[in-house]
Coordinates of C-alpha atoms in Angstrom, one line a residue:
M3 CA 13.4 -12.8 -17.9
T4 CA 13.8 -9.1 -17.7
R5 CA 15.4 -6.8 -20.2
L6 CA 18.1 -4.2 -20.2
Y7 CA 17.0 -0.9 -21.5
R8 CA 18.3 2.3 -19.9
R9 CA 20.8 4.0 -17.8
R10 CA 20.2 4.5 -14.1
A11 CA 22.7 6.2 -11.7
L12 CA 23.4 4.6 -8.3
G13 CA 22.9 7.9 -6.6
A14 CA 25.0 10.5 -4.8
A15 CA 26.0 8.2 -2.1
L16 CA 27.6 5.7 -4.5
I17 CA 30.5 7.7 -5.9
G18 CA 32.2 6.7 -9.1
A19 CA 29.8 4.0 -10.2
V20 CA 27.0 4.0 -12.8
M21 CA 24.9 0.9 -13.3
F22 CA 22.0 -0.2 -15.4
G23 CA 18.6 -1.6 -14.5
T24 CA 15.9 -3.9 -15.8
L25 CA 12.2 -3.9 -16.4
A26 CA 10.0 -4.1 -13.2
V27 CA 9.3 -7.5 -11.8
A28 CA 6.9 -8.7 -9.1
M29 CA 7.8 -8.9 -5.5
P30 CA 6.1 -11.8 -3.7
A31 CA 4.4 -11.8 -0.3
S32 CA 5.9 -13.6 2.6
A33 CA 3.7 -15.2 5.4
D34 CA 0.9 -13.0 6.7
N35 CA 2.0 -10.2 9.0
T36 CA 1.8 -11.3 12.7
Q37 CA 4.5 -9.1 14.1
N38 CA 4.1 -5.4 14.4
Y39 CA 0.6 -4.0 14.5
F40 CA 1.3 -0.7 12.8
A41 CA -1.0 2.0 14.2
S42 CA -2.7 -0.4 16.5
P43 CA -1.3 -0.1 20.0
G44 CA -2.1 -3.1 22.1
T45 CA -4.7 -5.4 20.5
V46 CA -7.1 -2.7 19.2
N47 CA -9.0 -4.1 16.2
S48 CA -8.7 -1.9 13.1
S49 CA -9.6 -2.4 9.5
D50 CA -10.3 -0.5 6.2
P51 CA -7.6 2.1 6.9
Y52 CA -7.9 5.5 5.2
V53 CA -4.9 7.8 5.7
F54 CA -4.8 11.5 4.9
R55 CA -2.6 14.5 5.5
C56 CA -3.8 16.7 8.4
N57 CA -2.8 19.2 11.1
Q58 CA -3.7 18.5 14.7
Y59 CA -2.7 20.6 17.7
G60 CA -0.7 22.8 15.4
V61 CA 1.4 19.9 14.2
A62 CA 1.3 18.8 10.5
G63 CA 1.3 15.0 10.0
W64 CA -1.0 12.1 9.1
C65 CA -4.5 11.1 10.3
M66 CA -6.0 7.7 9.9
V67 CA -9.6 6.7 10.2
S68 CA -10.6 3.0 10.3
S69 CA -13.4 0.8 11.1
Q70 CA -13.3 -1.6 14.0
D71 CA -14.2 -5.3 14.2
L72 CA -16.3 -6.0 17.3
G73 CA -14.7 -9.5 17.6
I74 CA -18.0 -11.3 17.5
A75 CA -19.4 -13.9 15.1
P76 CA -21.2 -12.9 11.9
L77 CA -24.8 -11.7 12.3
N78 CA -27.7 -13.4 10.6
P79 CA -25.6 -15.4 8.2
G80 CA -27.4 -16.5 5.1
L81 CA -30.3 -14.1 5.7
P82 CA -31.2 -10.9 3.8
G83 CA -29.5 -8.8 6.5
E84 CA -26.4 -10.9 6.9
N85 CA -23.3 -9.2 8.2
Y86 CA -20.1 -11.0 8.3
Y87 CA -18.1 -8.1 9.6
P88 CA -20.0 -6.5 12.5
M89 CA -18.7 -3.1 13.6
D90 CA -20.3 0.0 15.1
K91 CA -17.6 2.6 15.5
T92 CA -15.2 4.7 13.5
L93 CA -11.7 5.2 14.9
M94 CA -9.2 8.0 14.3
R95 CA -5.5 8.3 15.1
F96 CA -2.8 11.0 14.5
S97 CA 0.9 10.7 13.7
K98 CA 3.4 13.4 13.1
D99 CA 5.7 11.2 11.1
G100 CA 3.5 8.2 9.9
L101 CA 5.5 5.9 12.1
K102 CA 4.4 6.3 15.7
W103 CA 0.6 6.8 16.2
S104 CA -1.6 8.0 18.9
A105 CA -4.0 5.7 20.7
P106 CA -7.3 5.6 18.7
S107 CA -10.3 7.9 19.5
V108 CA -13.9 7.1 18.6
V109 CA -14.9 9.8 16.2
S110 CA -18.3 8.3 15.3
D111 CA -20.6 5.5 16.4
E112 CA -23.7 3.9 15.2
K113 CA -26.1 5.3 17.9
Y114 CA -24.8 8.9 17.2
M115 CA -25.2 8.4 13.5
R116 CA -28.7 7.1 14.0
V117 CA -29.8 10.1 16.1
K118 CA -28.1 12.8 14.1
S119 CA -29.4 11.4 10.8
G120 CA -33.0 11.5 12.0
N121 CA -33.1 7.7 12.4
K122 CA -32.1 7.0 8.8
V123 CA -29.2 4.8 10.0
A124 CA -30.3 1.3 11.2
L125 CA -28.7 -0.3 14.2
A126 CA -27.2 -3.1 12.2
K127 CA -23.5 -2.9 13.2
H128 CA -22.6 -2.1 9.6
M129 CA -20.3 1.0 10.0
W130 CA -17.8 -0.2 7.5
A131 CA -14.9 1.5 5.6
P132 CA -14.7 5.3 6.3
A133 CA -13.1 8.1 4.4
V134 CA -12.2 11.8 5.1
R135 CA -12.0 14.8 2.9
R136 CA -9.9 17.4 4.7
V137 CA -9.9 21.0 3.4
G138 CA -7.0 23.1 4.4
L139 CA -3.2 23.5 3.9
D140 CA -0.7 21.4 5.8
T141 CA 0.1 24.6 7.8
D142 CA -3.5 25.3 8.7
N143 CA -4.4 24.4 12.3
Y144 CA -7.1 21.7 12.2
G145 CA -8.8 22.8 9.0
Q146 CA -12.3 21.7 7.9
Q147 CA -12.9 17.9 7.8
Y148 CA -15.7 15.8 6.3
L149 CA -16.2 12.2 7.4
Y150 CA -17.9 9.7 5.2
V151 CA -19.1 6.4 6.7
P152 CA -21.5 3.7 5.2
G153 CA -24.4 2.4 7.1
L154 CA -27.6 0.4 6.4
T155 CA -30.9 2.1 6.2
N156 CA -32.7 -1.2 6.8
A157 CA -31.2 -3.8 9.2
N158 CA -32.9 -6.6 7.3
N159 CA -31.4 -5.7 3.9
K160 CA -27.7 -5.8 3.4
Y161 CA -28.1 -4.0 0.1
S162 CA -29.6 -0.9 1.8
S163 CA -26.2 0.5 2.5
R164 CA -25.8 4.2 1.9
I165 CA -23.1 6.8 2.7
F166 CA -23.5 9.3 5.5
A167 CA -21.4 12.4 6.0
T168 CA -20.7 14.8 8.9
T169 CA -18.4 17.8 9.2
W170 CA -16.1 19.2 11.9
Q171 CA -13.8 22.1 12.5
G172 CA -12.2 23.8 15.4
N173 CA -10.6 22.6 18.7
P174 CA -9.5 19.0 18.6
T175 CA -9.9 18.7 22.3
Y176 CA -13.3 17.4 21.3
N177 CA -13.3 14.3 19.1
P178 CA -13.6 15.3 15.5
F179 CA -17.0 14.6 13.9
Y180 CA -18.4 13.2 17.2
N181 CA -20.6 15.8 18.7
P182 CA -21.5 15.3 22.4
P183 CA -24.9 16.6 23.5
N184 CA -23.5 19.6 25.3
F185 CA -21.1 20.7 22.6
T186 CA -22.1 22.9 19.6
Q187 CA -19.7 23.0 16.7
P188 CA -18.4 26.4 15.8
N189 CA -20.1 26.3 12.4
G190 CA -23.3 25.0 13.9
D191 CA -24.3 21.3 14.2
P192 CA -25.1 20.0 10.7
G193 CA -26.0 16.6 12.0
V194 CA -25.3 13.5 9.9
K195 CA -26.3 13.9 6.2
E196 CA -27.1 11.1 3.9
V197 CA -25.2 11.6 0.6
T198 CA -28.0 12.2 -1.9
G199 CA -28.1 12.3 -5.7
A200 CA -28.0 8.6 -6.4
P201 CA -31.2 6.6 -7.2
A202 CA -33.2 5.4 -4.2
G203 CA -32.1 1.9 -3.1
L204 CA -28.7 2.0 -4.8
Y205 CA -26.0 0.2 -2.8
M206 CA -23.3 2.6 -1.7
S207 CA -20.3 1.7 0.5
D208 CA -16.5 2.1 0.9
P209 CA -16.4 5.8 0.0
D210 CA -13.5 7.9 -1.1
V211 CA -13.5 11.6 -1.9
F212 CA -10.9 12.6 -4.6
S213 CA -10.1 16.2 -5.6
D214 CA -9.0 16.9 -9.2
A215 CA -8.3 20.5 -8.5
T216 CA -4.9 22.0 -8.9
N217 CA -5.0 23.5 -5.4
W218 CA -6.6 20.3 -4.1
Q219 CA -5.9 21.1 -0.4
T220 CA -8.4 24.0 -0.4
D221 CA -10.5 23.8 -3.6
T222 CA -13.6 21.5 -3.4
S223 CA -15.0 22.5 -6.8
K224 CA -13.6 19.4 -8.5
D225 CA -14.3 16.8 -5.8
Y226 CA -15.6 13.3 -6.8
L227 CA -17.2 10.6 -4.7
L228 CA -16.0 7.1 -5.4
W229 CA -17.8 4.1 -3.9
A230 CA -18.4 0.4 -4.0
D231 CA -21.8 -0.3 -5.7
G232 CA -22.4 -3.9 -4.6
D233 CA -20.9 -6.8 -2.8
A234 CA -19.5 -10.2 -3.7
G235 CA -23.0 -11.7 -3.9
N236 CA -24.0 -9.5 -6.8
C237 CA -20.6 -8.9 -8.4
G238 CA -20.5 -5.3 -7.3
G239 CA -17.9 -2.9 -8.7
L240 CA -17.2 0.8 -8.4
S241 CA -19.1 3.9 -9.2
M242 CA -18.1 7.6 -9.3
R243 CA -19.9 10.9 -9.4
R244 CA -19.0 14.6 -9.2
M245 CA -19.8 16.2 -5.9
T246 CA -22.0 19.3 -5.7
S247 CA -21.5 19.9 -2.0
W248 CA -20.0 18.0 0.9
H249 CA -23.0 15.7 1.1
T250 CA -24.5 15.8 -2.4
I251 CA -23.5 14.4 -5.8
Q252 CA -24.7 15.1 -9.3
S253 CA -28.0 13.4 -9.7
F254 CA -28.4 10.3 -11.9
T255 CA -31.1 7.7 -12.4
D256 CA -29.3 5.0 -14.4
P257 CA -26.7 3.2 -12.2
A258 CA -24.7 2.2 -15.3
T259 CA -23.9 5.9 -16.0
A260 CA -22.0 6.2 -12.8
Q261 CA -20.1 2.9 -13.0
V262 CA -16.3 3.0 -13.3
K263 CA -15.0 0.9 -16.1
V264 CA -11.8 -1.0 -15.5
T265 CA -10.4 -3.0 -18.5
G266 CA -7.8 -5.6 -18.7
F267 CA -8.6 -8.0 -15.8
P268 CA -7.9 -11.6 -16.5
T269 CA -11.1 -13.0 -17.9
A270 CA -11.0 -16.0 -15.6
W271 CA -11.6 -13.6 -12.6
N272 CA -14.8 -12.1 -13.9
C273 CA -18.1 -12.7 -12.1
T274 CA -20.3 -10.5 -14.3
P275 CA -22.8 -12.3 -16.7
A276 CA -21.5 -13.3 -20.1
G277 CA -21.9 -10.5 -22.6
S278 CA -21.8 -7.8 -19.9
A279 CA -21.0 -4.3 -21.2
N280 CA -18.6 -3.9 -18.3
P281 CA -17.1 -7.3 -17.5
H282 CA -15.1 -7.4 -14.2
P283 CA -14.4 -9.4 -11.1
Y284 CA -15.7 -8.3 -7.7
F285 CA -13.8 -5.3 -6.5
E286 CA -14.3 -2.8 -3.8
G287 CA -12.6 -0.4 -1.3
A288 CA -11.0 1.9 -3.8
S289 CA -8.9 4.9 -3.2
L290 CA -8.0 7.3 -6.0
Y291 CA -4.7 9.3 -6.3
N292 CA -2.9 11.8 -8.4
L293 CA 0.6 10.7 -7.3
S294 CA 2.1 14.0 -8.5
N295 CA 0.5 15.5 -5.4
F296 CA 2.8 13.3 -3.2
R297 CA 6.1 14.6 -1.9
W298 CA 7.5 11.1 -2.6
T299 CA 9.8 11.3 -5.6
S300 CA 10.8 8.5 -8.0
T301 CA 13.1 8.9 -11.0
E302 CA 11.7 5.5 -12.0
G303 CA 8.3 7.2 -12.7
K304 CA 5.0 7.2 -11.0
P305 CA 1.9 5.3 -12.2
G306 CA -1.0 7.4 -13.4
K307 CA -1.9 10.3 -14.2
Y308 CA -4.7 8.9 -12.1
T309 CA -4.0 5.8 -10.0
M310 CA -6.8 3.8 -8.4
V311 CA -5.8 1.3 -5.6
F312 CA -8.5 -1.3 -4.7
A313 CA -9.3 -4.7 -3.3
V314 CA -10.1 -7.3 -5.9
K315 CA -11.4 -10.9 -5.5
P316 CA -10.0 -13.2 -8.1
K317 CA -12.0 -16.4 -8.8
T318 CA -8.8 -18.4 -9.0
V319 CA -5.3 -18.0 -7.5
P320 CA -3.5 -15.5 -9.7
A321 CA -0.4 -16.8 -11.4
E322 CA 1.7 -14.2 -9.6
C323 CA 0.4 -15.3 -6.2
R324 CA 1.1 -19.0 -6.4
S325 CA 3.3 -20.9 -4.0
A326 CA 5.6 -22.0 -6.9
V327 CA 6.9 -18.4 -7.0
G328 CA 7.1 -18.0 -3.2
E329 CA 3.6 -16.5 -2.7
T330 CA 0.7 -17.1 -0.4
N331 CA -1.2 -19.3 -2.9
S332 CA -4.4 -17.5 -1.9
S333 CA -7.4 -16.4 -3.9
F334 CA -8.7 -14.1 -1.1
E335 CA -8.9 -10.4 -1.9
A336 CA -5.7 -8.9 -3.3
I337 CA -4.7 -5.3 -3.5
A338 CA -4.5 -4.2 -7.2
Y339 CA -4.3 -1.0 -9.1
A340 CA -5.4 0.6 -12.4
T341 CA -4.5 3.8 -14.1
S342 CA -6.2 6.3 -16.4
N343 CA -5.5 9.7 -18.1
T344 CA -9.0 11.0 -17.1
V345 CA -10.4 11.0 -13.6
T346 CA -13.6 9.2 -14.5
G347 CA -11.9 6.6 -16.6
P348 CA -12.0 4.1 -18.2
Y349 CA -9.1 2.7 -16.1
A350 CA -6.6 0.0 -17.3
Y351 CA -5.8 -2.7 -14.8
Q352 CA -2.1 -2.8 -14.2
G353 CA -1.5 -5.6 -11.7
I354 CA -1.4 -6.8 -8.1
I355 CA 0.3 -4.7 -5.5
M356 CA -0.2 -7.3 -2.7
C357 CA -1.5 -10.9 -2.9
G358 CA -4.3 -12.2 -0.8
S359 CA -3.9 -13.2 2.8
T360 CA -3.9 -16.9 3.8
T361 CA -6.2 -16.2 6.7
E362 CA -8.5 -13.2 5.9
W363 CA -10.9 -13.0 3.0
T364 CA -10.9 -9.2 2.8
N365 CA -8.3 -6.5 2.2
Q366 CA -8.3 -2.8 1.8
A367 CA -5.5 -0.3 1.5
S368 CA -4.5 3.3 1.5
L369 CA -1.3 5.1 0.4
M370 CA 0.9 7.5 2.4
E371 CA 4.5 8.7 2.4
V372 CA 7.0 8.7 5.2
K373 CA 10.7 9.7 5.4
G374 CA 13.4 7.2 5.0
A375 CA 16.9 7.1 6.6
N376 CA 18.3 9.8 4.3
G377 CA 15.3 12.1 4.7
E378 CA 13.8 11.2 1.3
W379 CA 10.0 10.5 1.1
R380 CA 9.1 6.9 0.7
L381 CA 5.8 5.5 -0.5
V382 CA 3.9 3.2 2.0
L383 CA 1.0 0.8 1.5
V384 CA -1.3 0.8 4.6
Y385 CA -3.6 -2.3 4.7
H386 CA -5.3 -4.7 7.0
D387 CA -5.0 -8.4 7.7
G388 CA -6.6 -10.9 10.1
K389 CA -5.8 -14.1 11.9
N390 CA -9.0 -15.9 11.1
P391 CA -9.7 -18.2 8.2
G392 CA -13.0 -16.4 7.4
S393 CA -15.5 -19.2 7.9
N394 CA -19.0 -18.3 9.1
G395 CA -18.5 -19.1 12.8
N396 CA -15.3 -17.1 13.4
A397 CA -15.1 -13.7 14.9
R398 CA -13.2 -11.1 12.9
N399 CA -10.2 -9.4 14.6
R400 CA -8.4 -7.5 11.8
Q401 CA -5.4 -5.3 12.4
V402 CA -3.7 -2.5 10.4
H403 CA -0.2 -2.9 8.9
A404 CA 2.1 -1.0 6.5
E405 CA 4.8 -2.0 4.0
C406 CA 7.2 -0.1 1.8
L407 CA 6.0 0.2 -1.8
Y408 CA 8.4 0.6 -4.8
T409 CA 8.0 1.5 -8.4
V410 CA 10.3 0.6 -11.3
D411 CA 9.7 1.8 -14.9
G412 CA 6.5 3.6 -13.8
K413 CA 5.0 0.4 -12.4
F414 CA 4.4 -0.8 -8.8
I415 CA 6.2 -3.9 -7.9
K416 CA 4.4 -6.3 -5.6
T417 CA 5.1 -5.8 -1.9
M418 CA 4.9 -8.4 0.8
R419 CA 3.7 -9.0 4.3
S420 CA 6.8 -8.7 6.3
E421 CA 8.0 -6.9 9.5
G422 CA 6.3 -3.7 8.4
I423 CA 7.8 -0.1 8.3
A424 CA 8.1 0.5 12.0
K425 CA 7.7 -0.9 15.5
L426 CA 5.0 0.3 17.8
D427 CA 7.3 2.9 19.3
G428 CA 8.0 4.4 15.9
T429 CA 11.4 2.8 15.4
K430 CA 12.0 2.4 11.7
E431 CA 12.3 -1.1 10.2
W432 CA 14.7 -2.2 7.6
C433 CA 13.0 -0.8 4.5
L434 CA 13.0 2.7 6.0
K435 CA 16.2 2.8 8.0
N436 CA 18.4 1.9 5.0
E437 CA 19.3 4.0 2.0
H438 CA 19.6 2.9 -1.6
I439 CA 17.7 -0.4 -1.6
R440 CA 18.5 -2.5 -4.6
A441 CA 18.0 -6.0 -6.1
L442 CA 20.6 -7.9 -8.2
R443 CA 20.0 -10.1 -11.2
S444 CA 22.4 -12.5 -12.7
V445 CA 22.9 -12.1 -16.4
S446 CA 23.8 -15.7 -16.9
T447 CA 20.8 -17.3 -15.2
G448 CA 18.3 -14.4 -15.5
K449 CA 17.5 -15.0 -11.8
F450 CA 17.6 -12.6 -8.9
V451 CA 20.2 -12.9 -6.1
S452 CA 18.6 -14.2 -2.9
S453 CA 20.2 -14.0 0.6
K454 CA 20.1 -17.6 1.9
S455 CA 21.4 -19.0 5.1
D456 CA 24.2 -20.8 3.3
G457 CA 25.2 -18.0 1.0
L458 CA 23.9 -15.7 -1.8
A459 CA 22.4 -17.5 -4.8
A460 CA 21.0 -16.3 -8.1
T461 CA 17.9 -18.5 -7.9
A462 CA 14.9 -16.2 -7.3
S463 CA 12.4 -15.5 -10.1
Y464 CA 10.9 -12.6 -8.1
I465 CA 12.1 -9.8 -5.8
G466 CA 11.0 -10.5 -2.3
P467 CA 12.4 -9.6 1.1
W468 CA 15.5 -11.9 0.7
E469 CA 16.2 -10.3 -2.6
Q470 CA 16.5 -6.7 -1.2
F471 CA 19.9 -5.2 -0.4
A472 CA 20.9 -1.8 0.9
M473 CA 24.0 -0.5 -0.9
T474 CA 26.3 2.3 0.2
Q475 CA 29.6 3.4 -1.3
S476 CA 32.1 6.1 -0.3
T477 CA 35.0 5.1 -2.6
S478 CA 35.3 2.9 -5.7
N479 CA 36.5 -0.1 -3.6
D480 CA 34.1 0.4 -0.6
L481 CA 30.7 -0.8 -1.7
R482 CA 29.0 -2.2 1.4
I483 CA 25.9 -4.4 1.0
N484 CA 23.4 -5.1 3.7
S485 CA 20.7 -7.9 3.3
R486 CA 17.2 -7.5 4.5
N487 CA 17.3 -11.1 5.5
G488 CA 18.5 -10.6 9.1
S489 CA 20.0 -7.2 8.4
K490 CA 23.5 -8.8 8.0
W491 CA 26.4 -7.5 5.9
V492 CA 27.4 -9.4 2.8
S493 CA 30.9 -10.9 3.1
S494 CA 33.3 -12.8 1.0
D495 CA 33.7 -15.8 3.2
R496 CA 37.3 -16.5 4.4
N497 CA 37.1 -20.3 4.3
N498 CA 35.4 -21.6 1.2
G499 CA 34.9 -18.6 -1.0
K500 CA 31.1 -18.2 -0.4
I501 CA 29.5 -14.9 -0.7
I502 CA 27.3 -14.8 2.3
A503 CA 25.3 -12.3 4.3
D504 CA 26.3 -13.2 7.9
R505 CA 28.3 -10.3 9.3
T506 CA 27.2 -7.9 12.0
S507 CA 30.1 -5.5 11.3
V508 CA 32.1 -4.2 8.3
G509 CA 35.8 -5.0 7.7
D510 CA 37.8 -5.5 4.6
W511 CA 36.0 -8.8 3.7
E512 CA 32.7 -6.8 3.6
K513 CA 33.8 -4.2 1.1
F514 CA 33.5 -4.7 -2.6
T515 CA 34.4 -2.9 -5.9
P516 CA 31.8 -2.7 -8.7
V517 CA 33.6 -3.0 -12.1
K518 CA 31.9 -2.2 -15.4
V519 CA 32.3 -5.0 -18.0
A520 CA 34.5 -3.7 -20.8
G521 CA 32.6 -2.7 -23.9
S522 CA 29.3 -2.7 -22.0
S523 CA 27.4 0.3 -20.7
D524 CA 25.1 -1.6 -18.4
I525 CA 26.7 -4.7 -16.9
Y526 CA 28.9 -4.9 -13.8
R527 CA 31.0 -7.4 -11.8
F528 CA 31.7 -7.3 -8.1
K529 CA 35.3 -7.8 -6.8
D530 CA 36.1 -8.6 -3.2
S531 CA 39.1 -7.3 -1.1
Q532 CA 41.2 -10.2 -2.3
G533 CA 40.7 -9.3 -6.0
K534 CA 38.3 -12.2 -6.6
Y535 CA 35.1 -11.6 -8.6
W536 CA 31.6 -12.9 -7.7
Q537 CA 30.7 -15.9 -9.9
V538 CA 27.4 -17.7 -10.2
Q539 CA 27.9 -21.4 -10.0
S540 CA 26.0 -24.1 -12.0
G541 CA 23.4 -24.4 -9.2
G542 CA 23.0 -20.7 -8.7
A543 CA 25.3 -20.3 -5.6
I544 CA 27.6 -17.3 -5.7
K545 CA 31.2 -17.7 -4.8
A546 CA 34.4 -15.7 -5.1
G547 CA 35.8 -16.9 -8.4
S548 CA 38.8 -15.9 -10.5
T549 CA 40.9 -12.8 -10.1
N550 CA 41.0 -12.4 -13.9
P551 CA 37.8 -13.8 -15.4
S552 CA 37.2 -14.0 -19.1
A553 CA 35.7 -10.8 -20.5
N554 CA 32.9 -12.8 -22.0
D555 CA 32.1 -15.0 -19.1
Q556 CA 28.5 -14.0 -18.1
S557 CA 28.6 -16.0 -14.9
Y558 CA 30.4 -12.9 -13.5
W559 CA 27.9 -10.4 -14.8
F560 CA 25.1 -8.7 -12.7
V561 CA 22.5 -6.0 -13.3
I562 CA 21.0 -3.8 -10.5
E563 CA 17.3 -3.1 -10.0
Y564 CA 16.8 0.3 -8.3
L565 CA 14.0 0.1 -5.6
T566 CA 14.9 3.4 -3.9
Y567 CA 17.4 6.2 -4.6

């Protein structure tokens, strides 16, 4: 059960009403996303998305690099060079608004990397999760960009993965990073550089470059390289080191000195040996953020100072991911986050942002921001999912998707695999095309109001898609409520008193008045156009009840959870 604890205003669009919220709760995932392939026109495979602000062709927007499943069966399963996710290209896309994306371009491939690195990169189809560090203001045309891609140095040793870097600047008529034989880059061709400074033979994959500089867009003096230092077979974790150039890090000899410590994981998840100085489950694919650098605003507070988003593989199904609470009941990789007051940690595990898929073992995510219906910046989780169950014989065909991400009380609440944020043509989906998204909790039952086919009911333990409502209000008796479930207006039913989301237009029956409970600063009732108040029945169903309910009857009381403003 959540607790009441502080005042929250409904916002400028809701005139004359002030309501109170509750502590953040989890939002469960729905079925795996099989609808809109965000940023993947057609059937282009894409995985391990990494999104960053950029400027292409004089237009400021977003760029995304990703890996690409080849759609073939795993290579050499069970052998020292096994590869369950064969891929040999890095893709890049551009979007001016983060909604509609260009077709992908190949910005690097394995043969190019092998030649330009002096044959250090083995032809092992192991070009996994990429990252980019872009240097330049949003208004700069193109800027300087550094691409980081992992690759094996020995095709017969899956633990020979290292990180390779290349740089590009200038006219984007040419594919960034990818240097055709007859094209010389304006700053000279630097080739493909192996990132050096780590001990020989150390596993390095899934890179991210994070800037801790105040002027992070142009200052590289406080850049850090973050990487995965193992795989599930050896309970790998994450490591971090200060960068001394775009392809070197501060030298170290003891791998333990570079490891990132994350505390607070459920002990049942851990795969490290008993007595380990740094106990943890297998986690990988991390991206690090200082969310104060985002234009997205939240009066509910942002996690951090430093917020690390990563994929984690629990050994058992997490309690918050079980089917009993409407989740996927999956122990495949979830997206989780941890926070710290210092860039190098230690970090404190804060929880799961998205539960594991029912079909795909892996996950990896990146954060970006797009504009919602009222022009405010909204936070978005970009991630991948796949249609295959992950057994050895199945080809991988992962796709990229995106979901709205909310915070309450400075904490992320779990998002779900749903319709996504936009269609392929860039048309906004429900979570972006509506203002003032809320959830309602019944004070009498402690449950959240869910939009069901037979009427609203206060029966949900978690906030999911059916527990999201868009609320707008122009006068004290003109509160309009739209449900994410079918994008229908909530109405006080004319026949049997049900409160039900089934209307495609708004009339008197779809307008309500929020009324503060006398003597309370944080509890409200909702009155329909006939003067009847919403009441939670014994089974949780909500109906239009009395026109004059008892002041102490909590079956009429509701609290609002503010997901956007």
